Amino acid sequence: MAGTLDTKVQAQSLVDVVAERLEAAIISGQLEPGAKLSEQGLAASLGVSRGPLREAIRRLEGRKLLERTPNIGVRVKQLSLQDLNEILQVREALEGLACSLAARNMPDAEIAALKRMLDGHEKQKSVQENTGYYHEEKNLDFHFSIVAGSGNARLIQMLSGDLHYLLRVYRHKARPKPGRAAQVLREHRAIVTALERRDPVAAEQAMREHLRHARRYVEEQLAAEGEAETGPAPMGRTRTLD
Amino acid sequence: MAGTLDTKVQAQSLVDVVAERLEAAIISGQLEPGAKLSEQGLAASLGVSRGPLREAIRRLEGRKLLERTPNIGVRVKQLSLQDLNEILQVREALEGLACSLAARNMPDAEIAALKRMLDGHEKQKSVQENTGYYHEEKNLDFHFSIVAGSGNARLIQMLSGDLHYLLRVYRHKARPKPGRAAQVLREHRAIVTALERRDPVAAEQAMREHLRHARRYVEEQLAAEGEAETGPAPMGRTRTLD
DNA sequence: TATCTGTAAACTGTTGACAGTTTGGCCTGC
DNA sequence: GCAGGCCAAACTGTCAACAGTTTACAGATA
């Protein structure tokens, strides 16, 4: 059997283990948005009973990762174009706050590490050629470092927990414009500069501007895609470019 | 029996009903922070089995309203002073965003209604005498109107769903400073003025300044209280002034 | 051929019972 | 009188089974 999870002893309850597994599967994209979860099937493949599984599902439901329709079943939350835009607006405000706090609280060493990280990115071929990707993994690393540097636990949880998976999801859908990579790098540098100056206002502004660009950019991408479709334009797995 | 809930037909599942009940009880303060919930007792008094109750609890757990310790039980989430401060920081950023969006999206009629609401408050005796309260209920109404006017569903859900109960909780603990009521009213007027001008930047700034004051103020109140205690200063039900 | 209907299978919603852990009290010994 | 350990009751964690609903398929009819 390929799914039994009796590896970890139950220092934490079964529900915790199952919830973590599900979250990981959703974030990693292994469970695609809109995918239906069969309780029986999942319980069997995870090697647990339906009870704990249902409780784990309820928890993720409370975090808006899953969605249940009575008597029908549960699906991975599917986002409309409008949902995505709304969430990105929220992210803009929250990461702006995080950056402001980081300007005050982040240790010098971590800021220096951030700067070195950007130096590394600059040398990356794809950025130099202005064609590539600015590999999103590293983009996320950059943002997460700053969020973590804010020192606000609730904020960290919101941004890296609940919104994290969204960035992963639309990452597959947003194809970078040529020239964007270099611009992103410039904006990142502006942010780090503000952090080094320990200027919360400038840091917040730089981050929000950066994310506003990213949002506008994603909006264009998705709007163009949305025009071709009808209805509320659910952004599911229309294109998987892995 | 004083707790059977077979009034509503089950267009929604038992779990939904129970979760709503629990949330209401938490928000209203009927279940105080730190209070322990007995599964058996609750299930009996609600007239449901333990299964659905546990699932409802898990959902609220995902929303950070409840907290479970393995093999011990579940308690209403208790906030430390630091938690509260962090949450208020987040609220500052989010309501700032809400106000900025409201400046763009809120219908003229609703802004006018907001203005009338403030006129009503001004005539209130407690405000004129600068002694009273500026009755917090109405304060919340004001903020909720603006949040609702933002048109961002996710934002509305975050602010009026998950953070709502916090405002209720610390409301019981923060005693107003003399003179504060008049200041609050001034700040509210400044916000409405910015909304009328349809100036998103000014509106956001006004709201954030207003909330920053409120936060500083609450910080003082609680810091003074916290000094007397030891440890992480859990703010539970040290004083209930109902 | 297409549509409607009825039946059966599959799945979700709920319940009750069993196993393991914690907690509180009581007793014994120092 | 006090500390430590043992025992029992209560509670949480988990599971298997039952009831109700939805869905899909097959057959009949227009």
Coordinates of C-alpha atoms (C1' of nucleotides) in Angstrom, one line a residue:
Chain A
M1 CA 0.0 0.0 0.0
A2 CA 1.4 3.3 -1.0
G3 CA 0.0 5.7 1.5
T4 CA 0.1 4.5 5.0
L5 CA 1.4 7.2 7.3
D6 CA 2.3 5.3 10.4
T7 CA 5.9 6.7 10.2
K8 CA 5.4 9.5 12.7
V9 CA 4.4 8.3 16.2
Q10 CA 1.4 10.1 17.4
A11 CA 3.0 12.8 19.4
Q12 CA 0.4 14.7 17.4
S13 CA -3.0 13.3 16.7
L14 CA -4.0 11.6 13.6
V15 CA -6.1 14.7 12.5
D16 CA -2.9 16.8 12.7
V17 CA -1.0 14.5 10.5
V18 CA -3.8 14.1 7.9
A19 CA -4.4 17.9 7.8
E20 CA -0.7 18.5 7.2
R21 CA -0.6 16.0 4.4
L22 CA -3.7 17.5 2.8
E23 CA -2.3 21.0 3.1
A24 CA 1.0 19.9 1.5
A25 CA -0.8 18.2 -1.3
I26 CA -2.9 21.3 -2.0
I27 CA 0.0 23.7 -1.8
S28 CA 2.2 21.6 -4.0
G29 CA -0.5 21.4 -6.6
Q30 CA -0.7 17.6 -6.2
L31 CA -4.4 18.3 -5.6
E32 CA -5.5 20.6 -8.3
P33 CA -8.0 23.4 -7.7
G34 CA -11.5 22.1 -8.2
A35 CA -10.5 18.5 -7.7
K36 CA -13.0 16.5 -5.8
L37 CA -11.9 14.6 -2.7
S38 CA -13.6 11.2 -2.1
E39 CA -13.7 10.5 1.6
Q40 CA -13.7 6.8 1.2
G41 CA -10.9 6.8 -1.3
L42 CA -8.7 9.2 0.6
A43 CA -9.3 7.5 3.9
A44 CA -8.3 4.2 2.4
S45 CA -5.2 5.6 0.6
L46 CA -4.1 7.4 3.7
G47 CA -4.7 4.4 5.9
V48 CA -7.0 6.2 8.3
S49 CA -10.6 6.0 9.2
R50 CA -13.1 8.5 7.8
G51 CA -13.6 10.2 11.1
P52 CA -10.2 11.8 11.5
L53 CA -10.1 12.5 7.8
R54 CA -13.4 14.4 8.0
E55 CA -12.1 16.4 10.9
A56 CA -8.9 17.3 9.1
I57 CA -11.1 18.4 6.1
R58 CA -13.2 20.6 8.4
R59 CA -10.1 22.3 9.6
L60 CA -8.8 23.1 6.2
E61 CA -12.4 24.2 5.4
G62 CA -12.1 26.8 8.1
R63 CA -8.9 28.0 6.4
K64 CA -10.7 28.3 3.1
L65 CA -8.5 25.8 1.4
L66 CA -11.3 23.3 0.9
E67 CA -15.0 23.8 0.2
R68 CA -17.8 21.5 1.0
T69 CA -21.2 21.3 -0.7
P70 CA -23.8 19.5 1.5
N71 CA -24.4 15.9 0.4
I72 CA -22.2 16.3 -2.6
G73 CA -18.6 16.4 -1.4
V74 CA -15.6 18.5 -0.9
R75 CA -13.4 20.2 -3.5
V76 CA -10.2 22.1 -3.5
K77 CA -11.2 25.7 -3.4
Q78 CA -11.4 27.2 -6.8
L79 CA -10.8 30.8 -7.4
S80 CA -12.5 33.1 -9.7
L81 CA -10.6 35.9 -11.4
Q82 CA -12.2 38.3 -9.0
D83 CA -11.2 36.2 -6.0
L84 CA -7.6 36.2 -7.1
N85 CA -7.6 40.0 -7.5
E86 CA -9.2 40.5 -4.1
I87 CA -6.6 38.2 -2.5
L88 CA -3.8 40.0 -4.2
Q89 CA -5.0 43.3 -2.9
V90 CA -5.0 41.9 0.6
R91 CA -1.6 40.5 0.0
E92 CA -0.4 43.9 -1.1
A93 CA -1.5 45.5 2.2
L94 CA -0.2 42.7 4.4
E95 CA 3.2 42.3 2.8
G96 CA 3.5 46.1 2.8
L97 CA 3.0 45.9 6.6
A98 CA 5.5 43.0 6.8
C99 CA 8.1 45.0 5.0
S100 CA 7.5 48.0 7.2
L101 CA 8.0 45.8 10.3
A102 CA 11.0 44.1 8.8
A103 CA 12.7 47.5 8.4
R104 CA 12.4 47.8 12.1
N105 CA 12.9 44.3 13.3
M106 CA 14.9 42.3 10.8
P107 CA 18.5 41.6 12.0
D108 CA 21.3 43.2 10.0
A109 CA 22.6 39.8 9.2
E110 CA 19.4 38.7 7.5
I111 CA 19.2 41.9 5.5
A112 CA 22.8 41.3 4.3
A113 CA 21.8 37.8 3.4
L114 CA 18.9 39.2 1.4
K115 CA 21.3 41.4 -0.5
R116 CA 23.6 38.5 -1.3
M117 CA 20.6 36.6 -2.5
L118 CA 19.9 39.3 -5.0
D119 CA 23.5 39.4 -6.1
G120 CA 23.1 35.7 -6.9
H121 CA 20.0 36.3 -8.8
E122 CA 21.6 39.0 -10.9
K123 CA 24.3 36.6 -12.1
Q124 CA 21.6 34.2 -13.2
K125 CA 21.6 33.7 -16.9
S126 CA 17.9 34.0 -17.3
V127 CA 17.8 37.4 -15.7
Q128 CA 20.7 38.7 -17.7
E129 CA 19.1 37.6 -21.0
N130 CA 15.9 39.2 -19.8
T131 CA 14.1 36.2 -21.2
G132 CA 13.8 33.8 -18.3
Y133 CA 11.7 33.5 -15.5
Y134 CA 13.5 35.0 -12.6
H135 CA 12.7 31.6 -11.2
E136 CA 9.6 32.0 -9.1
E137 CA 11.0 29.7 -6.4
K138 CA 13.6 32.3 -5.6
N139 CA 11.1 35.1 -5.9
L140 CA 9.1 33.4 -3.2
D141 CA 12.2 32.9 -1.1
F142 CA 12.8 36.6 -1.2
H143 CA 9.3 37.5 -0.1
F144 CA 9.2 34.9 2.6
S145 CA 12.4 36.1 4.1
I146 CA 11.0 39.5 4.5
V147 CA 7.8 38.3 5.9
A148 CA 9.6 36.1 8.4
G149 CA 11.7 39.2 9.3
S150 CA 8.6 41.1 10.3
G151 CA 8.5 39.2 13.6
N152 CA 4.7 39.3 13.5
A153 CA 3.6 35.7 14.0
R154 CA 0.0 36.3 12.9
L155 CA 1.2 38.0 9.8
I156 CA 3.7 35.3 9.0
Q157 CA 1.0 32.7 9.4
M158 CA -1.4 34.5 7.2
L159 CA 1.0 35.2 4.4
S160 CA 3.0 32.0 4.4
G161 CA 0.2 29.7 5.5
D162 CA -3.0 30.7 3.9
L163 CA -1.9 32.8 0.9
H164 CA 1.1 30.7 0.2
Y165 CA -0.7 28.2 -1.9
L166 CA -2.2 30.8 -4.1
L167 CA 1.1 32.1 -5.2
R168 CA 2.0 28.6 -6.1
V169 CA -1.2 28.1 -8.0
Y170 CA -1.2 31.2 -10.2
R171 CA 2.5 30.8 -10.8
H172 CA 1.7 28.1 -13.2
K173 CA -0.5 30.4 -15.1
A174 CA 1.3 33.6 -15.3
R175 CA 3.9 33.7 -18.1
P176 CA 6.5 36.4 -17.6
K177 CA 6.7 39.3 -20.0
P178 CA 10.0 39.9 -21.5
G179 CA 11.8 42.5 -19.6
R180 CA 9.9 41.8 -16.4
A181 CA 12.7 39.9 -14.8
A182 CA 15.0 42.8 -14.8
Q183 CA 12.3 45.1 -13.5
V184 CA 11.6 42.7 -10.6
L185 CA 15.2 42.7 -9.7
R186 CA 15.3 46.5 -9.6
E187 CA 12.3 46.6 -7.4
H188 CA 13.7 44.0 -5.1
R189 CA 16.9 46.1 -4.8
A190 CA 14.8 49.1 -4.0
I191 CA 13.2 47.2 -1.2
V192 CA 16.4 46.0 0.3
T193 CA 17.9 49.4 0.1
A194 CA 15.0 50.8 2.1
L195 CA 15.4 47.9 4.6
E196 CA 19.1 48.8 5.0
R197 CA 18.2 52.4 5.7
R198 CA 15.8 51.1 8.3
D199 CA 13.1 53.3 6.8
P200 CA 9.8 51.6 7.4
V201 CA 7.7 54.0 5.3
A202 CA 10.0 53.7 2.3
A203 CA 10.2 50.0 2.7
E204 CA 6.4 49.6 2.8
Q205 CA 6.0 51.8 -0.2
A206 CA 8.6 50.0 -2.2
M207 CA 7.0 46.6 -1.4
R208 CA 3.5 47.8 -2.2
E209 CA 4.6 49.3 -5.4
H210 CA 6.4 46.1 -6.4
L211 CA 3.3 44.0 -5.6
R212 CA 1.0 46.4 -7.3
H213 CA 3.1 45.9 -10.5
A214 CA 2.9 42.2 -10.0
R215 CA -0.8 42.4 -9.6
R216 CA -1.4 44.5 -12.6
Y217 CA 0.7 42.2 -14.6
V218 CA -1.1 39.1 -13.5
E219 CA -4.4 40.9 -14.0
E220 CA -3.5 41.5 -17.7
Q221 CA -2.4 37.9 -18.1
L222 CA -5.6 36.5 -16.7
A223 CA -7.9 39.0 -18.2
A224 CA -6.8 38.1 -21.6
E225 CA -7.3 34.5 -20.7
G226 CA -10.6 35.2 -19.1
E227 CA -12.1 36.9 -22.2
A228 CA -12.0 33.7 -24.1
E229 CA -14.0 32.0 -21.5
T230 CA -17.6 32.5 -20.3
G231 CA -19.0 33.1 -16.9
P232 CA -17.1 33.8 -13.8
A233 CA -13.9 32.5 -15.3
P234 CA -12.9 29.9 -12.8
M235 CA -9.1 29.6 -12.9
G236 CA -8.5 26.0 -12.4
R237 CA -6.2 23.8 -14.3
T238 CA -6.7 25.2 -17.8
R239 CA -3.1 25.0 -18.5
T240 CA -0.5 23.1 -16.6
L241 CA 2.9 23.9 -17.8
D242 CA 5.0 21.7 -15.6
Chain B
M1 CA -34.1 20.9 27.7
A2 CA -32.7 24.3 26.9
G3 CA -30.4 23.6 24.0
T4 CA -31.9 21.4 21.3
L5 CA -31.5 23.0 17.9
D6 CA -34.0 21.2 15.7
T7 CA -35.6 24.5 14.8
K8 CA -33.8 25.0 11.5
V9 CA -34.4 22.3 9.0
Q10 CA -31.3 20.8 7.7
A11 CA -30.9 22.6 4.5
Q12 CA -27.4 23.0 6.0
S13 CA -25.7 20.1 7.7
L14 CA -25.6 19.7 11.5
V15 CA -21.9 20.7 11.5
D16 CA -22.8 24.1 10.0
V17 CA -25.5 24.8 12.6
V18 CA -23.2 23.8 15.4
A19 CA -20.3 25.8 14.1
E20 CA -22.5 28.9 13.8
R21 CA -23.7 28.4 17.3
L22 CA -20.3 28.1 18.7
E23 CA -19.0 31.1 16.7
A24 CA -21.9 33.2 18.0
A25 CA -21.2 32.1 21.5
I26 CA -17.5 33.0 21.2
I27 CA -18.1 36.3 19.6
S28 CA -20.8 37.3 22.1
G29 CA -18.5 36.5 24.9
Q30 CA -20.9 33.8 26.2
L31 CA -17.9 31.5 25.9
E32 CA -15.0 33.4 27.6
P33 CA -11.4 33.3 26.4
G34 CA -9.7 30.4 28.0
A35 CA -12.9 28.5 28.8
K36 CA -12.7 24.8 28.3
L37 CA -15.2 23.1 26.1
S38 CA -16.3 19.6 27.2
E39 CA -17.2 17.6 24.2
Q40 CA -19.6 15.4 26.0
G41 CA -21.3 18.2 27.8
L42 CA -21.6 20.4 24.8
A43 CA -22.9 17.6 22.6
A44 CA -25.5 16.8 25.2
S45 CA -26.6 20.4 25.7
L46 CA -26.7 21.0 22.0
G47 CA -28.6 17.8 21.3
V48 CA -26.1 16.4 18.8
S49 CA -23.6 13.6 18.8
R50 CA -20.0 14.1 19.4
G51 CA -19.0 13.5 15.8
P52 CA -20.5 16.6 14.2
L53 CA -19.5 18.7 17.2
R54 CA -15.9 17.7 16.8
E55 CA -16.0 18.6 13.2
A56 CA -17.5 22.0 14.0
I57 CA -14.7 22.5 16.5
R58 CA -12.1 21.6 13.9
R59 CA -13.5 24.2 11.6
L60 CA -13.3 26.9 14.2
E61 CA -9.8 25.6 15.0
G62 CA -8.8 26.3 11.4
R63 CA -10.0 29.9 11.9
K64 CA -8.0 30.2 15.1
L65 CA -11.0 30.7 17.3
L66 CA -10.5 27.6 19.2
E67 CA -7.3 25.8 20.3
R68 CA -6.9 22.1 21.0
T69 CA -4.3 20.4 23.2
P70 CA -3.9 16.7 22.4
N71 CA -5.6 14.5 24.9
I72 CA -6.4 17.4 27.1
G73 CA -9.3 19.3 25.4
V74 CA -10.2 22.4 23.5
R75 CA -10.3 26.0 24.8
V76 CA -11.4 29.3 23.5
K77 CA -8.3 30.9 22.1
Q78 CA -6.6 33.0 24.6
L79 CA -4.6 36.0 23.5
S80 CA -1.4 37.2 24.9
L81 CA -0.6 40.9 24.9
Q82 CA 1.7 40.4 22.0
D83 CA -0.9 38.5 20.1
L84 CA -3.3 41.4 20.5
N85 CA -0.8 43.9 19.3
E86 CA 0.1 41.8 16.3
I87 CA -3.5 41.4 15.4
L88 CA -4.1 45.1 15.7
Q89 CA -1.2 45.8 13.4
V90 CA -2.8 43.5 10.8
R91 CA -6.1 45.2 11.3
E92 CA -4.5 48.5 10.7
A93 CA -3.2 47.5 7.4
L94 CA -6.4 45.7 6.3
E95 CA -8.8 48.4 7.3
G96 CA -6.6 50.9 5.7
L97 CA -7.0 49.0 2.5
A98 CA -10.7 48.7 3.0
C99 CA -11.0 52.4 3.4
S100 CA -8.9 53.0 0.3
L101 CA -11.2 50.7 -1.6
A102 CA -14.3 52.3 -0.1
A103 CA -13.2 55.6 -1.4
R104 CA -13.4 54.1 -4.9
N105 CA -16.3 51.7 -4.6
M106 CA -18.7 52.9 -1.9
P107 CA -22.0 54.3 -3.2
D108 CA -22.6 58.0 -2.6
A109 CA -25.8 57.1 -0.6
E110 CA -23.8 54.9 1.8
I111 CA -21.3 57.6 2.4
A112 CA -24.1 60.1 3.1
A113 CA -25.5 57.6 5.5
L114 CA -22.2 57.4 7.2
K115 CA -22.1 61.1 7.6
R116 CA -25.6 61.1 9.1
M117 CA -24.5 58.4 11.5
L118 CA -21.7 60.7 12.8
D119 CA -24.1 63.6 13.2
G120 CA -26.2 61.3 15.4
H121 CA -23.2 60.4 17.4
E122 CA -22.3 64.0 17.9
K123 CA -25.6 64.7 19.5
Q124 CA -25.1 61.9 21.9
K125 CA -24.7 63.1 25.4
S126 CA -21.8 61.0 26.4
V127 CA -19.7 62.5 23.6
Q128 CA -20.6 66.0 24.3
E129 CA -19.7 65.6 27.9
N130 CA -16.5 64.0 26.8
T131 CA -16.9 61.5 29.5
G132 CA -18.8 58.6 28.0
Y133 CA -17.9 55.9 26.0
Y134 CA -18.7 56.8 22.4
H135 CA -20.6 53.6 22.6
E136 CA -18.4 51.0 21.1
E137 CA -21.3 49.3 19.4
K138 CA -21.7 52.3 17.2
N139 CA -17.9 52.5 16.7
L140 CA -18.0 49.0 15.3
D141 CA -21.0 50.0 13.1
F142 CA -19.0 52.8 11.6
H143 CA -16.0 50.6 10.8
F144 CA -18.1 47.8 9.5
S145 CA -19.9 50.0 7.1
I146 CA -16.7 51.1 5.6
V147 CA -15.3 47.6 5.4
A148 CA -18.5 46.5 3.7
G149 CA -18.2 49.4 1.3
S150 CA -14.9 48.2 0.1
G151 CA -16.5 45.5 -2.0
N152 CA -13.7 43.1 -1.4
A153 CA -15.4 39.9 -0.2
R154 CA -12.2 38.3 1.2
L155 CA -11.4 41.5 3.1
I156 CA -14.9 41.7 4.5
Q157 CA -14.7 38.1 5.6
M158 CA -11.3 38.6 7.3
L159 CA -12.3 41.8 9.1
S160 CA -15.8 41.1 10.1
G161 CA -15.5 37.4 10.5
D162 CA -12.2 36.4 12.0
L163 CA -11.1 39.6 13.7
H164 CA -14.6 40.7 14.7
Y165 CA -14.6 38.8 17.9
L166 CA -11.4 40.3 19.1
L167 CA -12.8 43.8 19.1
R168 CA -15.6 42.5 21.2
V169 CA -13.2 40.9 23.6
Y170 CA -10.9 43.7 24.3
R171 CA -13.8 46.1 24.3
H172 CA -14.6 44.9 27.8
K173 CA -11.1 45.6 28.9
A174 CA -10.2 49.0 27.4
R175 CA -11.6 51.8 29.5
P176 CA -11.8 55.1 27.5
K177 CA -9.6 58.0 28.4
P178 CA -11.4 61.2 29.0
G179 CA -11.3 63.3 25.9
R180 CA -10.9 60.3 23.7
A181 CA -14.5 60.3 22.5
A182 CA -14.2 63.7 20.9
Q183 CA -11.0 62.7 19.3
V184 CA -12.5 59.6 17.8
L185 CA -15.3 61.6 16.4
R186 CA -12.9 64.0 14.8
E187 CA -10.9 61.2 13.3
H188 CA -14.1 59.6 12.0
R189 CA -15.1 62.9 10.4
A190 CA -11.7 63.1 8.7
I191 CA -12.2 59.6 7.2
V192 CA -15.7 60.4 5.9
T193 CA -14.4 63.6 4.4
A194 CA -11.7 61.7 2.5
L195 CA -14.3 59.3 1.3
E196 CA -16.5 62.1 0.1
R197 CA -13.6 63.5 -1.9
R198 CA -13.1 60.0 -3.3
D199 CA -9.5 60.2 -2.3
P200 CA -8.2 56.7 -1.7
V201 CA -4.8 57.7 -0.5
A202 CA -6.1 60.2 2.0
A203 CA -8.8 57.8 3.1
E204 CA -6.4 55.1 3.8
Q205 CA -4.1 57.4 5.6
A206 CA -6.9 58.8 7.8
M207 CA -8.1 55.3 8.7
R208 CA -4.7 54.0 9.5
E209 CA -3.9 57.0 11.6
H210 CA -7.1 56.5 13.5
L211 CA -6.4 52.9 14.1
R212 CA -2.9 53.6 15.1
H213 CA -4.2 55.9 17.8
A214 CA -6.6 53.3 18.9
R215 CA -3.8 50.7 19.0
R216 CA -1.4 52.9 21.0
Y217 CA -4.2 53.7 23.4
V218 CA -5.1 50.1 23.9
E219 CA -1.4 49.2 24.3
E220 CA -1.0 51.7 27.1
Q221 CA -4.1 50.4 28.8
L222 CA -3.0 46.8 28.6
A223 CA 0.7 47.4 29.3
A224 CA -0.2 49.0 32.6
E225 CA -2.4 46.0 33.4
G226 CA 0.3 43.6 32.2
E227 CA 3.0 45.0 34.4
A228 CA 1.1 43.8 37.4
E229 CA 1.1 40.3 36.2
T230 CA 3.8 37.8 35.4
G231 CA 4.6 35.8 32.4
P232 CA 3.1 36.3 28.9
A233 CA 0.2 38.2 30.3
P234 CA -2.8 36.3 29.0
M235 CA -5.7 38.6 28.6
G236 CA -8.6 36.6 29.5
R237 CA -11.4 37.5 31.8
T238 CA -9.4 39.4 34.4
R239 CA -12.1 42.1 34.6
T240 CA -15.6 41.8 33.2
L241 CA -17.3 45.2 33.3
D242 CA -20.6 44.4 31.9
Chain C
dT1 C1' -33.2 7.8 -31.8
dA2 C1' -34.1 10.6 -28.0
dT3 C1' -36.2 11.2 -23.6
dC4 C1' -38.1 9.9 -19.4
dT5 C1' -38.3 7.0 -15.5
dG6 C1' -37.1 3.6 -12.1
dT7 C1' -33.8 1.0 -9.7
dA8 C1' -29.4 0.2 -7.7
dA9 C1' -24.8 1.4 -6.4
dA10 C1' -21.9 4.8 -4.3
dC11 C1' -21.2 8.3 -1.3
dT12 C1' -22.0 11.5 2.5
dG13 C1' -24.1 12.4 7.3
dT14 C1' -24.6 10.7 11.7
dT15 C1' -24.5 7.7 15.5
dG16 C1' -22.9 4.6 19.2
dA17 C1' -19.3 2.0 21.1
dC18 C1' -14.4 0.8 22.2
dA19 C1' -9.5 1.8 23.3
dG20 C1' -6.0 4.8 25.4
dT21 C1' -4.7 8.7 28.1
dT22 C1' -5.2 12.1 31.6
dT23 C1' -6.8 13.7 36.1
dG24 C1' -8.3 13.7 40.6
dG25 C1' -8.7 11.5 44.9
dC26 C1' -7.4 8.2 48.3
dC27 C1' -4.3 5.6 50.8
dT28 C1' 0.2 4.3 52.6
dG29 C1' 4.6 5.3 54.4
dC30 C1' 8.0 8.5 56.2
Chain D
dG1 C1' 1.6 16.5 58.8
dC2 C1' 3.3 15.8 54.3
dA3 C1' 5.0 13.6 50.2
dG4 C1' 4.6 10.0 46.9
dG5 C1' 2.4 6.4 44.5
dC6 C1' -1.7 3.7 43.2
dC7 C1' -6.5 3.3 41.6
dA8 C1' -10.7 4.6 39.5
dA9 C1' -13.5 7.8 37.0
dA10 C1' -13.9 10.9 33.2
dC11 C1' -12.6 12.4 29.0
dT12 C1' -10.5 12.4 24.4
dG13 C1' -9.1 9.7 20.1
dT14 C1' -10.5 6.4 16.9
dC15 C1' -13.2 3.2 14.5
dA16 C1' -17.0 0.5 12.3
dA17 C1' -21.8 0.4 11.2
dC18 C1' -26.4 2.4 9.9
dA19 C1' -29.5 5.9 7.6
dG20 C1' -30.4 9.2 4.0
dT21 C1' -29.3 11.4 -0.3
dT22 C1' -27.3 11.8 -4.7
dT23 C1' -25.9 10.0 -9.1
dA24 C1' -25.4 6.9 -12.8
dC25 C1' -27.1 3.4 -15.6
dA26 C1' -30.4 0.5 -17.9
dG27 C1' -34.8 -0.2 -19.8
dA28 C1' -39.1 1.3 -21.7
dT29 C1' -41.8 4.4 -24.3
dA30 C1' -43.0 8.1 -27.6

